Coordinates of C-alpha atoms in Angstrom, one line a residue:
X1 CA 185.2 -73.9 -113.2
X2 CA 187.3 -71.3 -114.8
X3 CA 184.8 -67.6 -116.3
X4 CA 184.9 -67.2 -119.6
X5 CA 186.4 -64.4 -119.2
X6 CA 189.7 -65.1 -117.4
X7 CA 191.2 -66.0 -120.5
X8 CA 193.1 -64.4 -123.0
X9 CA 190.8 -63.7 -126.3
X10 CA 192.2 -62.2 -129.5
X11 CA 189.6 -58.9 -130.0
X12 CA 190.1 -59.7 -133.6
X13 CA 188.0 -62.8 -132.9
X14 CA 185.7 -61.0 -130.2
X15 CA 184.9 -57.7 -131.4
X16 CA 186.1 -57.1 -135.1
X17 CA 186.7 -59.8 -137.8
X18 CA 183.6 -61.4 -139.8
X19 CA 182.5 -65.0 -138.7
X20 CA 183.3 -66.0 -141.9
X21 CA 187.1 -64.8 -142.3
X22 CA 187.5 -66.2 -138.3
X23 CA 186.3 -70.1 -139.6
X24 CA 188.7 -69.8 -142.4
X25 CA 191.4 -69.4 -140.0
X26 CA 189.5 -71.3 -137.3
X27 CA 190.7 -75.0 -135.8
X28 CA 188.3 -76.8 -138.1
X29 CA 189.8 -75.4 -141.3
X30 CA 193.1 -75.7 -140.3
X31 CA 194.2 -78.8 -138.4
X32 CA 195.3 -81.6 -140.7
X33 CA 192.3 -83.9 -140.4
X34 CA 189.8 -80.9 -141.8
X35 CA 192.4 -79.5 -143.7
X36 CA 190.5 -80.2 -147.0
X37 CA 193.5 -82.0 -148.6
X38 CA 194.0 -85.1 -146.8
X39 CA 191.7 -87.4 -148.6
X40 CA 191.9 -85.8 -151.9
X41 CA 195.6 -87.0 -151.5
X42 CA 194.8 -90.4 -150.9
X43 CA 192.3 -90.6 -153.8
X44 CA 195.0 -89.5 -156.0
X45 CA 197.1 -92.0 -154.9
X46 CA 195.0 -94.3 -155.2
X47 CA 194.0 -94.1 -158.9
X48 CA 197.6 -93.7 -159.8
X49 CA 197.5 -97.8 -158.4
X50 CA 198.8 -97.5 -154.5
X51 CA 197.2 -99.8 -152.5
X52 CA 194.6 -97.5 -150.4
X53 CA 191.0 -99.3 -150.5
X54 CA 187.7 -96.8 -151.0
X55 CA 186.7 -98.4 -147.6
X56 CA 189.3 -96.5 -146.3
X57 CA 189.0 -93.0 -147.9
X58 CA 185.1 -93.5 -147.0
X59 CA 186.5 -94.2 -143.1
X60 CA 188.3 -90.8 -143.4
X61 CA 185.7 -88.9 -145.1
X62 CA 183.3 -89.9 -142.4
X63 CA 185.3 -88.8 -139.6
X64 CA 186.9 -85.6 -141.3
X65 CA 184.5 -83.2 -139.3
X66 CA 184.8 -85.0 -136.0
X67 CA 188.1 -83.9 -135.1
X68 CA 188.8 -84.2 -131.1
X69 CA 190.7 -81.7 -130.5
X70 CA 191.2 -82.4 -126.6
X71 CA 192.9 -85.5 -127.5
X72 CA 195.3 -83.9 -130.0
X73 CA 196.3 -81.1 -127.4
X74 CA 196.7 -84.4 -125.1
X75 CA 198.7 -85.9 -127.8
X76 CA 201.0 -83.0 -128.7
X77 CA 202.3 -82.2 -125.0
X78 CA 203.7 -85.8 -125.3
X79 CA 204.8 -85.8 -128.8
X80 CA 205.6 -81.5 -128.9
X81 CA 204.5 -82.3 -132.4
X82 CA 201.1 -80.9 -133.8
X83 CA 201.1 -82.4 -136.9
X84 CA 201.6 -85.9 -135.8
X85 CA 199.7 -85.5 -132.7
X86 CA 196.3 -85.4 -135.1
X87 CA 197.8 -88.1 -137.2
X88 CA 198.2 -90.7 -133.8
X89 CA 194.3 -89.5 -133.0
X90 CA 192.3 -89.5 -136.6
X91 CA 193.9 -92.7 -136.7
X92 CA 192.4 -93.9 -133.7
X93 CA 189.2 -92.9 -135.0
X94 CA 190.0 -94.3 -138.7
X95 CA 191.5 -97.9 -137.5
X96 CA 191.5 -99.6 -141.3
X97 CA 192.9 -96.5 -142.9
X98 CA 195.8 -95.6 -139.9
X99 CA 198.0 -97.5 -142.1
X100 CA 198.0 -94.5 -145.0
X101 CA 196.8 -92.0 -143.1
X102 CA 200.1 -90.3 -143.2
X103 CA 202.3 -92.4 -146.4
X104 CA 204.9 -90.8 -147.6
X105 CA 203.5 -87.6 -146.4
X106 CA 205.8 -84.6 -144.5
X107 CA 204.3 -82.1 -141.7
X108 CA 204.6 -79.6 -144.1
X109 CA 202.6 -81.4 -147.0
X110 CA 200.2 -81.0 -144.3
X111 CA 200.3 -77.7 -142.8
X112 CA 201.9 -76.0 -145.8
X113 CA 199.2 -77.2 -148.2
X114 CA 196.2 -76.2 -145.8
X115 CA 197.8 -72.6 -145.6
X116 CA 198.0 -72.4 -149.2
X117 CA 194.0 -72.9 -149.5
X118 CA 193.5 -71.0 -146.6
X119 CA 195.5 -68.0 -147.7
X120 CA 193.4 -68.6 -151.3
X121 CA 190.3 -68.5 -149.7
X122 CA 190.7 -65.5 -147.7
X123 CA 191.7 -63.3 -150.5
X124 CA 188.9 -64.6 -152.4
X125 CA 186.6 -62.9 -149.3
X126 CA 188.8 -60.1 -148.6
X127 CA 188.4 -59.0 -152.7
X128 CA 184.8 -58.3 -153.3
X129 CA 185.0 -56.5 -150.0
X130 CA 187.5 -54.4 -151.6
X131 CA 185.2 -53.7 -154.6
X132 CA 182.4 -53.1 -152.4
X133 CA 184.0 -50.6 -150.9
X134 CA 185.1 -48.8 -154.4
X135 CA 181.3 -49.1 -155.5
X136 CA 179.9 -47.2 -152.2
X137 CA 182.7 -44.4 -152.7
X138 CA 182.4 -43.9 -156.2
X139 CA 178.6 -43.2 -155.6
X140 CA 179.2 -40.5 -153.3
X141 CA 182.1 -39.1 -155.6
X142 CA 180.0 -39.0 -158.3
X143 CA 177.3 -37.7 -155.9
X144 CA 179.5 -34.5 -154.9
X145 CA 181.5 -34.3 -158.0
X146 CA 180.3 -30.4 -158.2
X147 CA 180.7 -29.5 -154.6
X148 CA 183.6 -26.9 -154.3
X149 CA 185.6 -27.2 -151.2
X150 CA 189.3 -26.2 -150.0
X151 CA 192.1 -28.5 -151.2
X152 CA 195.3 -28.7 -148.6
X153 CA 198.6 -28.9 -149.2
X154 CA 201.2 -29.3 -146.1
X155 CA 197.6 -28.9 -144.1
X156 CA 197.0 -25.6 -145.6
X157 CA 194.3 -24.2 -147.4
X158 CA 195.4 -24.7 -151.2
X159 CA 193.1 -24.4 -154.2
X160 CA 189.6 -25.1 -154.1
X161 CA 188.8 -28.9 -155.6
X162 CA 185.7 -31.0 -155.1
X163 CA 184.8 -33.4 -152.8
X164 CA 183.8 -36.0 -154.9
X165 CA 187.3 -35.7 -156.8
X166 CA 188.7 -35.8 -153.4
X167 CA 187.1 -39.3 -152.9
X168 CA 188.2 -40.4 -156.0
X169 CA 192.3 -40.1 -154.4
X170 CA 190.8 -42.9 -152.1
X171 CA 189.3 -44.9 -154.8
X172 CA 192.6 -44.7 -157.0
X173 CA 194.3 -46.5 -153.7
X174 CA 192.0 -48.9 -153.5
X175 CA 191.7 -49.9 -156.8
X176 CA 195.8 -50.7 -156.7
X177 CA 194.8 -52.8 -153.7
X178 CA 192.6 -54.8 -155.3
X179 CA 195.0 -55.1 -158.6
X180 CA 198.1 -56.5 -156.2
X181 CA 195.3 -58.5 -154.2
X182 CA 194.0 -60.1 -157.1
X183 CA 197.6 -60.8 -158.7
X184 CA 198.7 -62.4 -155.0
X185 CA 195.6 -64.8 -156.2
X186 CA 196.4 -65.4 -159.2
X187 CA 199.9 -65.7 -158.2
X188 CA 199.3 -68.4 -155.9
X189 CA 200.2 -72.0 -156.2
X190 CA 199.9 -75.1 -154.2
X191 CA 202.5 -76.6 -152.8
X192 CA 201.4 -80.6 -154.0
X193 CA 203.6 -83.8 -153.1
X194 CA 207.2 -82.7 -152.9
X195 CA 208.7 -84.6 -150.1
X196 CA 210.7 -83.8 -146.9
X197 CA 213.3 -81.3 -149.0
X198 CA 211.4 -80.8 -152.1
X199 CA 212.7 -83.7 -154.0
X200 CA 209.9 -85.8 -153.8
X201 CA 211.9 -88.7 -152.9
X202 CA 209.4 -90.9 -150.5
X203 CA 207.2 -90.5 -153.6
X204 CA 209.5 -91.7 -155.8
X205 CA 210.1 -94.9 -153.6
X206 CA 206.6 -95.1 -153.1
X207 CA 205.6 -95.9 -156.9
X208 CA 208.8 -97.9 -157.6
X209 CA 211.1 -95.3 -158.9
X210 CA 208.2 -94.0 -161.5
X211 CA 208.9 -90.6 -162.2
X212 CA 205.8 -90.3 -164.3
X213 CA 203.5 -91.2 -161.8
X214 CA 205.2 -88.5 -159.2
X215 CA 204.3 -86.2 -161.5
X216 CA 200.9 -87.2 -162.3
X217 CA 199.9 -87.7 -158.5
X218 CA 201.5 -83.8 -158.0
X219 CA 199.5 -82.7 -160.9
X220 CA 196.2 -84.8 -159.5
X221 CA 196.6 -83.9 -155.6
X222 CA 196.8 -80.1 -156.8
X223 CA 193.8 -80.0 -159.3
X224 CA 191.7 -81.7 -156.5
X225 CA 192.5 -78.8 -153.9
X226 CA 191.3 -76.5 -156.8
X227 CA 194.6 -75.3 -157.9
X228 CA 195.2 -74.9 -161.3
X229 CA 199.1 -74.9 -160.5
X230 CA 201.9 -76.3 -157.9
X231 CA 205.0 -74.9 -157.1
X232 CA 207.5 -75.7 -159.5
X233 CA 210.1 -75.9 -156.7
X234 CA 210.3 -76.1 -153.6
X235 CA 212.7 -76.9 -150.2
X236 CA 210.3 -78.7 -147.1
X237 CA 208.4 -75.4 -147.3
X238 CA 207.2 -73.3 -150.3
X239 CA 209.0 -70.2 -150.0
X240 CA 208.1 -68.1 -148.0
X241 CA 208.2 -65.1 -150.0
X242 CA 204.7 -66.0 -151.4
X243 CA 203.8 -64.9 -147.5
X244 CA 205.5 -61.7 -148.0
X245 CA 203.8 -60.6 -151.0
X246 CA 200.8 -61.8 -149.6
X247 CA 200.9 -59.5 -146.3
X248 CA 203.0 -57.1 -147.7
X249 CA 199.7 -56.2 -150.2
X250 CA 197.5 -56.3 -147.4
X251 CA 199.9 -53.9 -145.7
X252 CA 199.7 -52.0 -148.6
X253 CA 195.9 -52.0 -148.3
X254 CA 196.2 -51.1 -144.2
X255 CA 197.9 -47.7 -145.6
X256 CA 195.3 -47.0 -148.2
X257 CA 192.7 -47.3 -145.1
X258 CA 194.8 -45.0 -142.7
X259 CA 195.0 -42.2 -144.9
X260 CA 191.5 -42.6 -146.3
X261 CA 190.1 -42.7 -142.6
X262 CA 192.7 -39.9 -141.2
X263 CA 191.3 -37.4 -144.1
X264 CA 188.0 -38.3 -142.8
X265 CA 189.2 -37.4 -138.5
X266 CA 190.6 -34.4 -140.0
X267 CA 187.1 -33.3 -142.0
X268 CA 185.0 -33.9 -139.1
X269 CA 186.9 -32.4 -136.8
X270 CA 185.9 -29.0 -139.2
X271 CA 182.5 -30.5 -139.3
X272 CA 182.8 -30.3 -143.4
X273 CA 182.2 -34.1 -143.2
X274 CA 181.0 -37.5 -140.5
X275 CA 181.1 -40.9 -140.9
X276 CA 177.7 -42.8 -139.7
X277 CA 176.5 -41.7 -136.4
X278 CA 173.8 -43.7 -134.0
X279 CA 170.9 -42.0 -132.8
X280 CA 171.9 -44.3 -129.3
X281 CA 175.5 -43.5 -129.5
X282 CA 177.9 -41.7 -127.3
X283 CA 180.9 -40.0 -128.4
X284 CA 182.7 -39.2 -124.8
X285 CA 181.8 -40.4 -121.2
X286 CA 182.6 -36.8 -119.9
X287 CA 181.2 -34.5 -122.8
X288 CA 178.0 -35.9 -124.0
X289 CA 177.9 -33.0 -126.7
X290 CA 180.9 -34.9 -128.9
X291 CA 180.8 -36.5 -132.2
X292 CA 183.6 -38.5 -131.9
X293 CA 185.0 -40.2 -135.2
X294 CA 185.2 -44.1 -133.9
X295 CA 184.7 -45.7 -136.9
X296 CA 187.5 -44.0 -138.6
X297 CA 189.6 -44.1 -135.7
X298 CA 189.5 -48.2 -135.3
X299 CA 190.4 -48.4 -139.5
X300 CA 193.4 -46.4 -138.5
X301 CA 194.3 -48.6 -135.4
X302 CA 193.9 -51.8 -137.1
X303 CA 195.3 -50.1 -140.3
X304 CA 198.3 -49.8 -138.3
X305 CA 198.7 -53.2 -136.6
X306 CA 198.3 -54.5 -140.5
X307 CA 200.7 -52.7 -141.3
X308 CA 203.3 -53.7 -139.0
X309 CA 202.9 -57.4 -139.6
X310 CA 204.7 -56.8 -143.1
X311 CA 208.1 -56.5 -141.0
X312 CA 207.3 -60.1 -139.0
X313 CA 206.6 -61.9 -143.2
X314 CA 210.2 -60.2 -144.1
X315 CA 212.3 -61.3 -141.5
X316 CA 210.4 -64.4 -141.1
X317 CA 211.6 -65.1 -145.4
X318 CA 214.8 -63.5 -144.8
X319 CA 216.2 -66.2 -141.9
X320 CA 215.0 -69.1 -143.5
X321 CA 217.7 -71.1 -143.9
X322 CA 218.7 -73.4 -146.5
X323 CA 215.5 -75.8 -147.3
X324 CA 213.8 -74.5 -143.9
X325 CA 214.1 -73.9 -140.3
X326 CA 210.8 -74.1 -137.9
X327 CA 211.3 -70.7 -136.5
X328 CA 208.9 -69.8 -138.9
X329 CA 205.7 -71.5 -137.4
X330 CA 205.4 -69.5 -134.8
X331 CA 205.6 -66.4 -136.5
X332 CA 203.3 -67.4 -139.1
X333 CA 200.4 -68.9 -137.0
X334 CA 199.8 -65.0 -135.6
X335 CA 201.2 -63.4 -138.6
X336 CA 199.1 -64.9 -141.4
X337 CA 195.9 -64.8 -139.6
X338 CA 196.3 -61.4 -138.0
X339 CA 196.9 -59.9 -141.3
X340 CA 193.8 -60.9 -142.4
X341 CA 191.4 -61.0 -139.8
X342 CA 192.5 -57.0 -139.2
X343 CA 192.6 -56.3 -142.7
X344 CA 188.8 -58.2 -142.7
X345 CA 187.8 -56.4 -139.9
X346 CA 189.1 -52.8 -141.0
X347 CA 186.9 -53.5 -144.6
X348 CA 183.9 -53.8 -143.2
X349 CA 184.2 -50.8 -140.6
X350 CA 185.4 -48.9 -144.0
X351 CA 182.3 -50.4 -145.7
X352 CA 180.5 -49.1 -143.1
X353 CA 181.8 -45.3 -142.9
X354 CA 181.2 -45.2 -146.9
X355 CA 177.5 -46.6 -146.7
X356 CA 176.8 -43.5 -144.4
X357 CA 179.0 -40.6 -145.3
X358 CA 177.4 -37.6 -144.5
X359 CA 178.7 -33.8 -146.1
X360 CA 177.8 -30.5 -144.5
X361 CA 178.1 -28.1 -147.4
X362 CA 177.1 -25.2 -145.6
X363 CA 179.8 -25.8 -143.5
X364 CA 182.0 -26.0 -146.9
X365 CA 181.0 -23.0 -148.1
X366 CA 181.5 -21.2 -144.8
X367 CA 184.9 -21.9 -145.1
X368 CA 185.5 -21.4 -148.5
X369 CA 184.3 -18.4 -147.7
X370 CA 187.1 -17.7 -145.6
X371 CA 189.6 -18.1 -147.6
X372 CA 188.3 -17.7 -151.2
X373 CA 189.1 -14.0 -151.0
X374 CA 192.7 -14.2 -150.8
X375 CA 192.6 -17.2 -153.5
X376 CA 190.7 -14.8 -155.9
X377 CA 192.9 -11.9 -156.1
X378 CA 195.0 -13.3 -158.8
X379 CA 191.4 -13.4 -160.8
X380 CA 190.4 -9.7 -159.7
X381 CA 193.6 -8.4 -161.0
X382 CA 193.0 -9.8 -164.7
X383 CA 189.7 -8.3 -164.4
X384 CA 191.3 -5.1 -163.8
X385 CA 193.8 -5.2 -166.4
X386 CA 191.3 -6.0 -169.1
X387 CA 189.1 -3.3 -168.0
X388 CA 192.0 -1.1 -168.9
X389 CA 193.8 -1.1 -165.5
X390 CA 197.7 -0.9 -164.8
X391 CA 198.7 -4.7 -163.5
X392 CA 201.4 -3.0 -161.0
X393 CA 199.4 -0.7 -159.7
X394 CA 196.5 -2.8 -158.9
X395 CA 198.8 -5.4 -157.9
X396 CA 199.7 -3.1 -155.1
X397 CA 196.1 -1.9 -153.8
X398 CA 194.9 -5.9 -153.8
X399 CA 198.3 -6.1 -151.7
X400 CA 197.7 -3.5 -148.9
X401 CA 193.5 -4.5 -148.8
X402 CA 194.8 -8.0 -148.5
X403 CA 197.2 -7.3 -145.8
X404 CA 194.5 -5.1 -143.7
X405 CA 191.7 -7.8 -144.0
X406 CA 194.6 -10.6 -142.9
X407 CA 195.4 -8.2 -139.9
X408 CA 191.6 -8.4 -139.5
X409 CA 191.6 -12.2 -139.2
X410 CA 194.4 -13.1 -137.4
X411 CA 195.4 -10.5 -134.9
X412 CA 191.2 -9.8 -134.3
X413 CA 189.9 -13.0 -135.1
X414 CA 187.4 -12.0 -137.7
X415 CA 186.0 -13.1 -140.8
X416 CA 188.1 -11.8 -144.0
X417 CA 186.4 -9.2 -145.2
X418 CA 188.9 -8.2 -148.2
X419 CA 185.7 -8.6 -150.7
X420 CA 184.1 -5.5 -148.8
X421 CA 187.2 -3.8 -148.9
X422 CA 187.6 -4.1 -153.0
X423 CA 184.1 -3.1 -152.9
X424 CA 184.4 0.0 -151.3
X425 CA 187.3 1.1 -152.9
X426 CA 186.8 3.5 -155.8
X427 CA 189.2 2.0 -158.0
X428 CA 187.8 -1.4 -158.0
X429 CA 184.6 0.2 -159.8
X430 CA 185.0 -0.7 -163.3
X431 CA 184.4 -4.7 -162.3
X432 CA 182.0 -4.8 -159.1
X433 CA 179.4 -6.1 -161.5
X434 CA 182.0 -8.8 -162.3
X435 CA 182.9 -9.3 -158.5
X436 CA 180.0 -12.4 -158.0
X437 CA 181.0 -14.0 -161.3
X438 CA 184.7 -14.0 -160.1
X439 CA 184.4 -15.2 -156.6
X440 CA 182.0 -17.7 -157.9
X441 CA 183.5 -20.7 -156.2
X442 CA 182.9 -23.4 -158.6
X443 CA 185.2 -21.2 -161.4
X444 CA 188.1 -22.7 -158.9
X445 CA 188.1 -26.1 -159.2
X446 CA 189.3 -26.5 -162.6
X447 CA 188.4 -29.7 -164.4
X448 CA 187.8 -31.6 -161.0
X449 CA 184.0 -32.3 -161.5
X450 CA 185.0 -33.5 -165.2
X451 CA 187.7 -35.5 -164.0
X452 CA 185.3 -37.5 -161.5
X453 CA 183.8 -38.7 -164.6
X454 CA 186.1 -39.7 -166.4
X455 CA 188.0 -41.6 -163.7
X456 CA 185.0 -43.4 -162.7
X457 CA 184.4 -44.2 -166.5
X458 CA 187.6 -45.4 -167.4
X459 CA 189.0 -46.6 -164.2
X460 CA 186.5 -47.9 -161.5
X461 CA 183.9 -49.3 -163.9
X462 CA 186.5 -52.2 -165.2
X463 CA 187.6 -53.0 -161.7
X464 CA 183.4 -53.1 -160.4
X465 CA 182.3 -55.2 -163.6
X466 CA 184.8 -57.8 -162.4
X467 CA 182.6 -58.5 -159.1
X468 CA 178.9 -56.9 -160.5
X469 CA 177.6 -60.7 -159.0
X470 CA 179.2 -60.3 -155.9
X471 CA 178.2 -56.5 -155.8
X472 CA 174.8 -57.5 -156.1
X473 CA 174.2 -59.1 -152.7
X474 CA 175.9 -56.3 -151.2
X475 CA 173.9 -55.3 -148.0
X476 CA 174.7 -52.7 -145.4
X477 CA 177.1 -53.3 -142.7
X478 CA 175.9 -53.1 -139.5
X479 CA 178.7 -52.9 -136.7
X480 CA 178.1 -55.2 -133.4
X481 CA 180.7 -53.0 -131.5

């Protein structure tokens, strides 16, 4: 017998994505017999008068979770047909309902249909992850909305900011992703009865050439799948544009992760800030001292795979060909579920880092420290000048101090001492007493701290009271790898 383990396994299955996102996208959910719209289809058709007996839907029902999926793999290497190959076996297992099992249906009604609640399904668990996320951050933003640290610009120390308003750059991100996620939803539309080229011509033939009824059993076969709309038009597929704006905002959301996460690499590695870290875990093989980043680092690897898979939903749209061409089921069987089960899987390991943030402001202001001097001298000159001091010529003494104490750090590699340097020199006397109040760092950050609140007010808050159900079964994530 063959291991386990000789096998190819997707690691988005093994180590990463949720149970629950994995059964969405899982065999049972998505082969036609468990698709979840087979039998509503033949209830609506039989209300609207076909001749398809409740003994027969019952037969159907009763055997909808015993799908034998040997037998259709059998099936489909003699029929290189996967649709059809679960039709020739649930009918084997439904004898008095083989003869409607598949009326006047298409493959795609099938497989097209089933994606559609599949793909509605996963955003409705992907969303509230989102928000849970938002919730956890804007705690700790509002937690350190007074911390002063350095701001970078091109990777250089910048102005001081805080570093709950720096969190609150990652919440703005997130809460577009959760805006063009919950628009893909609400965008979303099922595909109903339309036929083998969207004309819903079998259907027409079906009910005698009664137009009305068509349109009744479209109307009726959506509403049971819980769709409140179907696709006004479509060819044998809907188009597949709705799977590019489906992936490309979950692409969208894979870019909000990476830069969130590579802030975070680049604040541990100058140990202002960590993500969660086990008392049991070990950073490196070789140098049992490290602290290594993981958690961020896998966000930013499976950020990046998300974000790659928008390319495959474009050119997948872009070569369809008149009402359809199959080259997109390939495509779309790793596409669609990839996208999700690594967009699924890099949530929870961001839900994870936020429920266990940790700040070092010691560290913070160690740094600040470091550069705060040079940042202030702008400050100490208007100091000057209001105690009665010539702007030029102090300009000039806080230039040559400033140049000496630079010389100091870079060419001997110690700490700026500029501040000792205005001290000691006589000129500087008339503010010394001032000299605390002005390299006070908090006087740096501007209306950062004030700004926290008011985003959180005005913008989080909406977003969180939209899922404050959801939010309240929130538990911590614990990761199994």
């Amino acid at each position: 017998m063959a291991s386990n383990y000789e096998g190819y396994k997707s690691p988005l299955s093994t180590r990463y994505a949720s149970k629950e996102m994995q059964f969405l996208f899982s065999d049972q959910t998505s082969s036609p017999p468990g698709a979840g719209c087979g039998c509503g289809w033949r209830r609506a058709e039989s209300r609207l008068g076909l001749e398809i007996s409740d003994a027969q839907i019952a037969e159907m029902e009763l055997q909808i979770s015993n799908i034998d999926f040997e037998a259709a793999a059998a099936e489909e290497r003699l029929t290189r047909h996967d649709v059809m190959a679960h039709v020739h076996v649930f009918a084997k297992q439904c004898p008095s309902a083989a003869p409607v099992i598949h009326l006047g249906a298409t493959s795609c009604y099938v497989g097209d249909n089933t994606d559609l609640i599949v793909l509605r399904d996963a955003l409705k668990l992907l969303l509230p992850r989102v928000a849970s996320v938002i919730a956890r951050l804007s705690q700790f933003a509002q937690s350190y909305k007074d911390q002063p640290t350095l701001g970078f610009t091109h990777l250089q120390p910048a102005q001081l900011t805080t570093v709950g308003k720096r969190a609150c750059l990652w919440i703005q991100d997130l809460i577009m992703d959760e805006r063009a996620l919950s628009r893909c939803l609400e965008d979303l539309r099922f595909r109903g009865v339309k036929g083998t080229t969207g004309t819903q011509a079998s259907f027409l033939q079906l009910f005698n050439g009664d137009g009305e009824k068509v349109k009744q059993l479209d109307l009726l076969v959506t509403e049971l799948a819980g769709f409140k709309k179907a696709y006004a038009v479509t060819g044998q597929t809907y188009s597949r544009k709705v799977d590019v704006e489906i992936v490309a905002a979950l692409a969208s959301l894979g870019t909000t992760i990476h830069k969130m996460c590579s802030d975070l690499r680049i604040l541990a590695s100058r140990k202002e800030l960590e993500e969660p870290f086990e008392s049991t875990q070990i950073g490196s093989s070789a140098m049992p001292y490290k602290r290594n980043p993981m958690r961020s680092e896998r966000c930013c690897a499976l950020a990046r795979h998300l974000i790659t898979l928008f390319s495959s939903a474009a050119n997948t749209h872009a070569t369809q060909w008149l009402e359809r061409t199959l080259d997109d089921s390939a495509n779309r069987r790793l596409t669609l579920s990839e996208a999700f089960l690594a967009a699924d899987a890099a949530l929870l390991t961001l839900l994870n880092i936020s429920q266990g943030l940790v700040v070092y402001p010691k560290v913070i202001e160690r740094h600040i420290s470091q550069e705060l001097p040079f940042m202030s001298t702008e400050n100490i000159i208007m100091a000057m000048v209001k105690a009665g001091g010539d702007r030029q010529v102090c300009h000039e003494k806080i230039r040559v101090l400033s140049q000496e104490a630079g010389a100091q750090v870079k060419q001997h590699g110690k700490d700026n001492d500029l501040v000792d340097r205005v001290r000691k020199d006589p000129y500087f006397s008339p503010i010394l007493e001032q000299l605390d109040t002005i390299l006070d760092a908090k006087t740096f950050t501007g209306r950062a701290s004030d700004q926290v609140g008011e985003f959180v007010k005005e913008e989080v808050e909406p977003v969180l009271a939209r899922y404050s159900e959801a939010l309240k079964n929130v538990q911590d994530v614990k990761l199994n790898i």
